[in-house]
mmCIF file of C-alpha atoms in Angstrom:
data_model
loop_
_atom_site.group_PDB
_atom_site.id
_atom_site.type_symbol
_atom_site.label_atom_id
_atom_site.label_comp_id
_atom_site.label_asym_id
_atom_site.label_seq_id
_atom_site.Cartn_x
_atom_site.Cartn_y
_atom_site.Cartn_z
ATOM 1 C CA MET A 222 -0.023 -0.041 -0.026
ATOM 2 C CA ALA A 223 1.379 3.415 -0.991
ATOM 3 C CA ARG A 224 1.269 6.390 1.323
ATOM 4 C CA PHE A 225 1.108 9.986 0.007
ATOM 5 C CA PRO A 226 1.175 13.289 1.961
ATOM 6 C CA PHE A 227 -1.591 15.896 1.800
ATOM 7 C CA ASN A 228 -0.881 19.254 0.172
ATOM 8 C CA VAL A 229 -2.727 22.570 -0.308
ATOM 9 C CA SER A 230 -2.897 24.981 -3.141
ATOM 10 C CA ALA A 231 -1.154 28.338 -2.700
ATOM 11 C CA TYR A 232 -4.486 30.074 -3.329
ATOM 12 C CA THR A 233 -6.102 28.013 -0.479
ATOM 13 C CA ALA A 234 -3.381 29.021 1.883
ATOM 14 C CA ARG A 235 -3.888 32.637 0.953
ATOM 15 C CA LEU A 236 -7.684 32.440 1.572
ATOM 16 C CA ILE A 237 -6.939 30.863 4.970
ATOM 17 C CA GLY A 238 -4.718 33.906 5.833
ATOM 18 C CA ARG A 239 -7.384 36.352 4.572
ATOM 19 C CA GLU A 240 -10.078 34.831 6.630
ATOM 20 C CA ASN A 241 -7.874 35.393 9.707
ATOM 21 C CA VAL A 242 -6.717 38.812 8.796
ATOM 22 C CA SER A 243 -9.536 40.238 6.796
ATOM 23 C CA ARG A 244 -9.333 43.876 7.849
ATOM 24 C CA LEU A 245 -6.517 46.291 7.127
ATOM 25 C CA GLU A 246 -6.538 47.527 10.742
ATOM 26 C CA SER A 247 -6.241 43.931 11.862
ATOM 27 C CA ALA A 248 -3.297 43.269 9.558
ATOM 28 C CA ILE A 249 -1.448 46.399 10.904
ATOM 29 C CA LEU A 250 -2.200 45.305 14.468
ATOM 30 C CA GLU A 251 -0.852 41.816 13.828
ATOM 31 C CA LEU A 252 2.419 43.247 12.714
ATOM 32 C CA VAL A 253 2.652 45.780 15.550
ATOM 33 C CA LYS A 254 2.029 42.865 18.004
ATOM 34 C CA ASN A 255 4.899 40.925 16.294
ATOM 35 C CA ALA A 256 7.144 43.929 17.204
ATOM 36 C CA TYR A 257 6.007 43.743 20.751
ATOM 37 C CA ASP A 258 6.731 40.024 20.733
ATOM 38 C CA ALA A 259 10.256 40.674 19.473
ATOM 39 C CA ASP A 260 10.957 42.951 22.503
ATOM 40 C CA ALA A 261 11.035 46.020 20.465
ATOM 41 C CA THR A 262 11.224 49.420 22.304
ATOM 42 C CA VAL A 263 10.189 51.342 19.154
ATOM 43 C CA CYS A 264 7.738 50.487 16.464
ATOM 44 C CA ALA A 265 7.316 53.027 13.715
ATOM 45 C CA LEU A 266 4.662 53.249 10.821
ATOM 46 C CA TYR A 267 5.384 55.563 7.964
ATOM 47 C CA TYR A 268 3.067 55.942 5.011
ATOM 48 C CA GLU A 269 4.513 57.877 2.080
ATOM 49 C CA ASP A 270 1.664 59.304 -0.125
ATOM 50 C CA SER A 271 3.874 60.344 -3.033
ATOM 51 C CA THR A 272 5.183 56.800 -3.722
ATOM 52 C CA GLY A 273 2.244 54.812 -2.140
ATOM 53 C CA THR A 274 4.642 53.058 0.100
ATOM 54 C CA LEU A 275 4.299 51.858 3.677
ATOM 55 C CA TYR A 276 7.142 51.261 6.055
ATOM 56 C CA ILE A 277 6.575 49.297 9.286
ATOM 57 C CA ALA A 278 9.849 49.256 11.465
ATOM 58 C CA ASP A 279 10.702 47.750 14.851
ATOM 59 C CA ASN A 280 13.991 47.532 16.735
ATOM 60 C CA GLY A 281 13.271 44.104 18.201
ATOM 61 C CA THR A 282 15.458 41.057 18.089
ATOM 62 C CA GLY A 283 15.127 40.436 14.401
ATOM 63 C CA MET A 284 14.992 37.144 12.624
ATOM 64 C CA THR A 285 17.574 34.570 11.701
ATOM 65 C CA GLU A 286 17.501 32.466 8.515
ATOM 66 C CA GLU A 287 16.311 29.497 10.572
ATOM 67 C CA VAL A 288 13.482 31.500 12.147
ATOM 68 C CA ILE A 289 12.405 32.778 8.726
ATOM 69 C CA LEU A 290 12.417 29.317 7.122
ATOM 70 C CA ARG A 291 11.049 27.289 10.024
ATOM 71 C CA HIS A 292 8.439 29.734 11.366
ATOM 72 C CA TRP A 293 7.908 32.810 9.275
ATOM 73 C CA MET A 294 7.565 30.850 6.054
ATOM 74 C CA THR A 295 6.038 27.775 7.517
ATOM 75 C CA ILE A 296 2.249 28.465 7.752
ATOM 76 C CA GLY A 297 0.801 27.541 11.135
ATOM 77 C CA ASN A 298 4.261 26.847 12.791
ATOM 78 C CA SER A 299 4.665 29.730 15.198
ATOM 79 C CA SER A 300 7.716 29.910 17.443
ATOM 80 C CA LYS A 301 5.351 31.402 20.083
ATOM 81 C CA VAL A 302 3.894 27.896 20.723
ATOM 82 C CA GLU A 303 7.223 26.580 21.917
ATOM 83 C CA SER A 304 7.968 29.630 24.146
ATOM 84 C CA PHE A 305 5.094 31.908 25.260
ATOM 85 C CA ARG A 306 7.534 34.497 26.769
ATOM 86 C CA SER A 307 9.901 36.690 24.872
ATOM 87 C CA PRO A 308 13.572 36.889 25.998
ATOM 88 C CA SER A 309 12.787 39.927 28.165
ATOM 89 C CA GLY A 310 9.774 38.214 29.732
ATOM 90 C CA ARG A 311 6.959 39.648 27.680
ATOM 91 C CA ILE A 312 3.858 37.508 27.226
ATOM 92 C CA GLN A 313 3.627 36.638 23.528
ATOM 93 C CA THR A 314 0.496 38.016 21.973
ATOM 94 C CA GLY A 315 -0.162 35.363 19.120
ATOM 95 C CA ALA A 316 0.581 31.843 18.161
ATOM 96 C CA LYS A 317 -1.492 31.084 15.045
ATOM 97 C CA GLY A 318 1.413 31.239 12.682
ATOM 98 C CA ILE A 319 -0.489 33.136 10.011
ATOM 99 C CA GLY A 320 0.811 36.640 10.683
ATOM 100 C CA ARG A 321 2.854 36.865 7.511
ATOM 101 C CA PHE A 322 -0.491 36.955 5.610
ATOM 102 C CA ALA A 323 -1.003 40.352 7.278
ATOM 103 C CA LEU A 324 1.481 41.552 4.707
ATOM 104 C CA ASP A 325 -0.517 40.162 1.857
ATOM 105 C CA ARG A 326 -3.667 41.927 3.157
ATOM 106 C CA ILE A 327 -1.726 45.297 3.032
ATOM 107 C CA SER A 328 0.133 45.089 -0.231
ATOM 108 C CA ASP A 329 1.068 43.048 -3.236
ATOM 109 C CA ARG A 330 4.790 43.330 -2.794
ATOM 110 C CA SER A 331 6.706 42.985 0.434
ATOM 111 C CA VAL A 332 10.345 43.389 1.157
ATOM 112 C CA MET A 333 11.718 42.811 4.632
ATOM 113 C CA PHE A 334 15.132 43.729 6.073
ATOM 114 C CA THR A 335 15.886 42.102 9.231
ATOM 115 C CA THR A 336 19.023 42.026 11.459
ATOM 116 C CA SER A 337 19.570 39.670 14.231
ATOM 117 C CA SER A 338 22.540 39.223 16.472
ATOM 118 C CA ASN A 339 24.413 37.217 13.795
ATOM 119 C CA SER A 340 22.956 37.964 10.362
ATOM 120 C CA LYS A 341 21.539 40.702 8.001
ATOM 121 C CA LEU A 342 18.924 39.300 5.602
ATOM 122 C CA GLU A 343 16.546 40.533 2.856
ATOM 123 C CA TRP A 344 13.288 38.724 2.241
ATOM 124 C CA LYS A 345 11.112 39.481 -0.799
ATOM 125 C CA VAL A 346 7.767 38.115 -1.920
ATOM 126 C CA ASN A 347 5.238 38.829 -4.552
ATOM 127 C CA TRP A 348 1.785 37.902 -3.107
ATOM 128 C CA SER A 349 0.316 37.682 -6.556
ATOM 129 C CA ASP A 350 2.263 34.402 -6.877
ATOM 130 C CA PHE A 351 -0.293 32.857 -4.454
ATOM 131 C CA ASP A 352 -3.179 33.437 -7.067
ATOM 132 C CA THR A 353 -2.073 30.181 -8.847
ATOM 133 C CA ARG A 354 -3.622 26.903 -8.174
ATOM 134 C CA ASN A 355 -0.143 25.280 -7.874
ATOM 135 C CA ALA A 356 0.867 23.635 -4.642
ATOM 136 C CA ILE A 357 2.089 25.956 -1.961
ATOM 137 C CA THR A 358 5.544 24.182 -2.137
ATOM 138 C CA GLU A 359 5.898 25.658 -5.679
ATOM 139 C CA ILE A 360 5.784 29.176 -4.439
ATOM 140 C CA TYR A 361 9.070 30.886 -3.527
ATOM 141 C CA ALA A 362 10.329 33.974 -1.677
ATOM 142 C CA ASP A 363 13.773 35.397 -2.184
ATOM 143 C CA LEU A 364 15.983 35.302 0.927
ATOM 144 C CA ASN A 365 19.485 36.584 0.782
ATOM 145 C CA GLN A 366 22.341 37.616 3.131
ATOM 146 C CA VAL A 367 23.079 41.335 2.638
ATOM 147 C CA HIS A 368 25.695 43.785 3.846
ATOM 148 C CA TYR A 369 23.854 47.021 3.996
ATOM 149 C CA ASP A 370 22.188 48.570 7.237
ATOM 150 C CA PHE A 371 18.905 50.075 8.249
ATOM 151 C CA ASN A 372 19.858 53.526 6.886
ATOM 152 C CA ASN A 373 20.454 52.081 3.472
ATOM 153 C CA PHE A 374 17.186 50.180 3.451
ATOM 154 C CA VAL A 375 15.159 53.351 4.057
ATOM 155 C CA ARG A 376 17.405 55.660 1.995
ATOM 156 C CA ASP A 377 14.589 56.295 -0.660
ATOM 157 C CA ALA A 378 12.039 57.384 1.978
ATOM 158 C CA LYS A 379 11.146 61.104 1.655
ATOM 159 C CA ASN A 380 10.635 61.902 5.250
ATOM 160 C CA ILE A 381 13.642 63.153 7.042
ATOM 161 C CA TYR A 382 12.075 62.690 10.522
ATOM 162 C CA PHE A 383 11.449 58.966 9.703
ATOM 163 C CA LYS A 384 15.075 58.601 8.635
ATOM 164 C CA GLU A 385 16.399 60.251 11.747
ATOM 165 C CA LEU A 386 14.225 57.924 13.880
ATOM 166 C CA ILE A 387 15.754 54.986 12.094
ATOM 167 C CA ASN A 388 19.242 56.315 12.431
ATOM 168 C CA LYS A 389 18.751 56.992 16.239
ATOM 169 C CA TYR A 390 16.944 53.778 17.380
ATOM 170 C CA PHE A 391 17.935 51.089 14.820
ATOM 171 C CA ASN A 392 21.555 50.475 15.467
ATOM 172 C CA ALA A 393 21.779 46.731 16.232
ATOM 173 C CA THR A 394 18.759 44.363 15.652
ATOM 174 C CA GLY A 395 15.336 44.876 14.253
ATOM 175 C CA THR A 396 13.061 44.356 11.295
ATOM 176 C CA VAL A 397 11.776 46.835 8.641
ATOM 177 C CA PHE A 398 9.050 46.123 6.021
ATOM 178 C CA LYS A 399 8.741 48.086 2.809
ATOM 179 C CA LEU A 400 5.319 47.448 1.323
ATOM 180 C CA ALA A 401 4.354 48.556 -2.133
ATOM 181 C CA SER A 402 1.307 48.311 -4.384
ATOM 182 C CA LEU A 403 -1.051 48.852 -1.346
ATOM 183 C CA ARG A 404 -4.433 47.314 -1.643
ATOM 184 C CA ASP A 405 -6.277 50.263 0.149
ATOM 185 C CA ALA A 406 -6.444 54.024 -0.616
ATOM 186 C CA TRP A 407 -4.651 55.477 2.424
ATOM 187 C CA THR A 408 -7.068 58.449 3.103
ATOM 188 C CA ASP A 409 -6.879 60.784 6.095
ATOM 189 C CA LYS A 410 -9.831 58.892 7.559
ATOM 190 C CA LEU A 411 -8.105 55.479 7.151
ATOM 191 C CA ILE A 412 -4.927 56.820 8.739
ATOM 192 C CA ASN A 413 -6.799 58.275 11.799
ATOM 193 C CA ASP A 414 -8.772 55.001 12.142
ATOM 194 C CA ILE A 415 -5.445 53.100 12.258
ATOM 195 C CA ARG A 416 -4.025 55.593 14.721
ATOM 196 C CA ASN A 417 -7.136 55.284 17.044
ATOM 197 C CA ASN A 418 -6.917 51.437 16.795
ATOM 198 C CA LEU A 419 -3.235 51.414 17.841
ATOM 199 C CA GLN A 420 -4.034 53.827 20.683
ATOM 200 C CA THR A 421 -6.481 51.333 21.988
ATOM 201 C CA LEU A 422 -3.855 48.598 21.857
ATOM 202 C CA ILE A 423 -1.461 50.683 23.810
#
């Protein structure tokens, strides 16, 4: 008797993520909670209207290649299940292992720069690749060791105060997302709604 593993289409995996992170405010909240779980002392959101780009940055512990491959890119396998406290003792806020789909809810293209105590990594994904009916194991993200720093990653940002914040607080470890092809129109009302939602979290 032959035995075969189950699989799932990339599109189905995307739908599961969107069911769990259906609202933009929830997606933003999920990423901010990840910053808290990473022991960040600073989490910054910067929307650039002229380029339609969103930056989400935290100066937490960052991610290693093992964490990205084993947890970040393995759906449903959250590191928070194994340890519900962060290194500094914070109670972890989520353990579903679908938080990376918050990025898909926000934008079509995601670039992440993350620095841990022993590596600097750049991770890129085009979420439109998940529209296919192919198996999820056939969908790829780019992950590479890099040699630049946080200042280089945000060098194209227009806002000098955002750059100064990065320069001041992001000197060792952390994670910065650069999200392009946003799925929502970032109106003043939407920005105020997100700000109020984050104030409730705090």
